[in-house]
Amino acid sequence: MPRTGPPDLAAQASLGVDQEIATLLSAIEQEKVPDRLTQLAIELQNALIQKRRHETTN
């Protein structure tokens, strides 16, 4: 019987950030209003910064 350990919280956090990035990219591709596109780009940039910081601390 395989041993199961505690969930890998770092992997779960990374997966959540990846899903957020995918969602933002999808929204950007569908967006037609420049102001909204700018806001989505800022959110994407922040998500990427957060992911990079998370990767460098682990």
JSON list of C-alpha atoms in Angstrom, two decimals:
[
{"chain": "A", "resi": 1, "resn": "MET", "atom": "CA", "xyz": [0.00, 0.00, 0.00]},
{"chain": "A", "resi": 2, "resn": "PRO", "atom": "CA", "xyz": [1.52, 3.35, -0.99]},
{"chain": "A", "resi": 3, "resn": "ARG", "atom": "CA", "xyz": [2.20, 5.81, 1.74]},
{"chain": "A", "resi": 4, "resn": "THR", "atom": "CA", "xyz": [0.40, 9.11, 1.46]},
{"chain": "A", "resi": 5, "resn": "GLY", "atom": "CA", "xyz": [1.98, 12.18, 2.92]},
{"chain": "A", "resi": 6, "resn": "PRO", "atom": "CA", "xyz": [0.67, 15.65, 3.55]},
{"chain": "A", "resi": 7, "resn": "PRO", "atom": "CA", "xyz": [-0.42, 17.60, 0.49]},
{"chain": "A", "resi": 8, "resn": "ASP", "atom": "CA", "xyz": [2.32, 19.56, -1.22]},
{"chain": "A", "resi": 9, "resn": "LEU", "atom": "CA", "xyz": [1.17, 23.08, -0.39]},
{"chain": "A", "resi": 10, "resn": "ALA", "atom": "CA", "xyz": [3.78, 24.73, -2.61]},
{"chain": "A", "resi": 11, "resn": "ALA", "atom": "CA", "xyz": [2.60, 22.70, -5.60]},
{"chain": "A", "resi": 12, "resn": "GLN", "atom": "CA", "xyz": [-1.02, 23.56, -4.83]},
{"chain": "A", "resi": 13, "resn": "ALA", "atom": "CA", "xyz": [-0.18, 27.26, -4.55]},
{"chain": "A", "resi": 14, "resn": "SER", "atom": "CA", "xyz": [1.71, 27.13, -7.84]},
{"chain": "A", "resi": 15, "resn": "LEU", "atom": "CA", "xyz": [-1.20, 25.36, -9.51]},
{"chain": "A", "resi": 16, "resn": "GLY", "atom": "CA", "xyz": [-3.55, 28.07, -8.23]},
{"chain": "A", "resi": 17, "resn": "VAL", "atom": "CA", "xyz": [-1.32, 30.79, -9.65]},
{"chain": "A", "resi": 18, "resn": "ASP", "atom": "CA", "xyz": [-1.05, 28.92, -12.97]},
{"chain": "A", "resi": 19, "resn": "GLN", "atom": "CA", "xyz": [-4.84, 28.69, -13.14]},
{"chain": "A", "resi": 20, "resn": "GLU", "atom": "CA", "xyz": [-5.12, 32.41, -12.39]},
{"chain": "A", "resi": 21, "resn": "ILE", "atom": "CA", "xyz": [-2.64, 33.18, -15.18]},
{"chain": "A", "resi": 22, "resn": "ALA", "atom": "CA", "xyz": [-4.53, 30.95, -17.61]},
{"chain": "A", "resi": 23, "resn": "THR", "atom": "CA", "xyz": [-7.80, 32.64, -16.68]},
{"chain": "A", "resi": 24, "resn": "LEU", "atom": "CA", "xyz": [-6.30, 36.10, -17.14]},
{"chain": "A", "resi": 25, "resn": "LEU", "atom": "CA", "xyz": [-4.76, 35.17, -20.49]},
{"chain": "A", "resi": 26, "resn": "SER", "atom": "CA", "xyz": [-8.12, 33.82, -21.68]},
{"chain": "A", "resi": 27, "resn": "ALA", "atom": "CA", "xyz": [-9.88, 36.99, -20.58]},
{"chain": "A", "resi": 28, "resn": "ILE", "atom": "CA", "xyz": [-7.23, 39.12, -22.34]},
{"chain": "A", "resi": 29, "resn": "GLU", "atom": "CA", "xyz": [-7.72, 37.19, -25.58]},
{"chain": "A", "resi": 30, "resn": "GLN", "atom": "CA", "xyz": [-11.48, 37.85, -25.48]},
{"chain": "A", "resi": 31, "resn": "GLU", "atom": "CA", "xyz": [-11.31, 41.49, -24.36]},
{"chain": "A", "resi": 32, "resn": "LYS", "atom": "CA", "xyz": [-12.07, 44.30, -26.80]},
{"chain": "A", "resi": 33, "resn": "VAL", "atom": "CA", "xyz": [-12.15, 47.34, -24.50]},
{"chain": "A", "resi": 34, "resn": "PRO", "atom": "CA", "xyz": [-8.68, 48.94, -24.13]},
{"chain": "A", "resi": 35, "resn": "ASP", "atom": "CA", "xyz": [-9.17, 50.07, -20.52]},
{"chain": "A", "resi": 36, "resn": "ARG", "atom": "CA", "xyz": [-10.22, 46.59, -19.45]},
{"chain": "A", "resi": 37, "resn": "LEU", "atom": "CA", "xyz": [-7.34, 45.09, -21.41]},
{"chain": "A", "resi": 38, "resn": "THR", "atom": "CA", "xyz": [-4.90, 47.32, -19.55]},
{"chain": "A", "resi": 39, "resn": "GLN", "atom": "CA", "xyz": [-6.35, 46.23, -16.19]},
{"chain": "A", "resi": 40, "resn": "LEU", "atom": "CA", "xyz": [-6.08, 42.55, -17.17]},
{"chain": "A", "resi": 41, "resn": "ALA", "atom": "CA", "xyz": [-2.49, 43.06, -18.28]},
{"chain": "A", "resi": 42, "resn": "ILE", "atom": "CA", "xyz": [-1.66, 44.59, -14.89]},
{"chain": "A", "resi": 43, "resn": "GLU", "atom": "CA", "xyz": [-3.32, 41.66, -13.11]},
{"chain": "A", "resi": 44, "resn": "LEU", "atom": "CA", "xyz": [-1.35, 39.23, -15.28]},
{"chain": "A", "resi": 45, "resn": "GLN", "atom": "CA", "xyz": [1.88, 41.05, -14.55]},
{"chain": "A", "resi": 46, "resn": "ASN", "atom": "CA", "xyz": [1.18, 40.91, -10.80]},
{"chain": "A", "resi": 47, "resn": "ALA", "atom": "CA", "xyz": [0.36, 37.20, -10.98]},
{"chain": "A", "resi": 48, "resn": "LEU", "atom": "CA", "xyz": [3.62, 36.51, -12.83]},
{"chain": "A", "resi": 49, "resn": "ILE", "atom": "CA", "xyz": [5.59, 38.52, -10.27]},
{"chain": "A", "resi": 50, "resn": "GLN", "atom": "CA", "xyz": [3.92, 36.58, -7.46]},
{"chain": "A", "resi": 51, "resn": "LYS", "atom": "CA", "xyz": [4.76, 33.27, -9.15]},
{"chain": "A", "resi": 52, "resn": "ARG", "atom": "CA", "xyz": [8.39, 34.31, -9.70]},
{"chain": "A", "resi": 53, "resn": "ARG", "atom": "CA", "xyz": [8.74, 35.35, -6.06]},
{"chain": "A", "resi": 54, "resn": "HIS", "atom": "CA", "xyz": [7.23, 32.07, -4.92]},
{"chain": "A", "resi": 55, "resn": "GLU", "atom": "CA", "xyz": [9.60, 30.07, -7.13]},
{"chain": "A", "resi": 56, "resn": "THR", "atom": "CA", "xyz": [12.68, 31.93, -5.87]},
{"chain": "A", "resi": 57, "resn": "THR", "atom": "CA", "xyz": [11.77, 31.40, -2.20]},
{"chain": "A", "resi": 58, "resn": "ASN", "atom": "CA", "xyz": [11.44, 27.61, -2.59]}
]
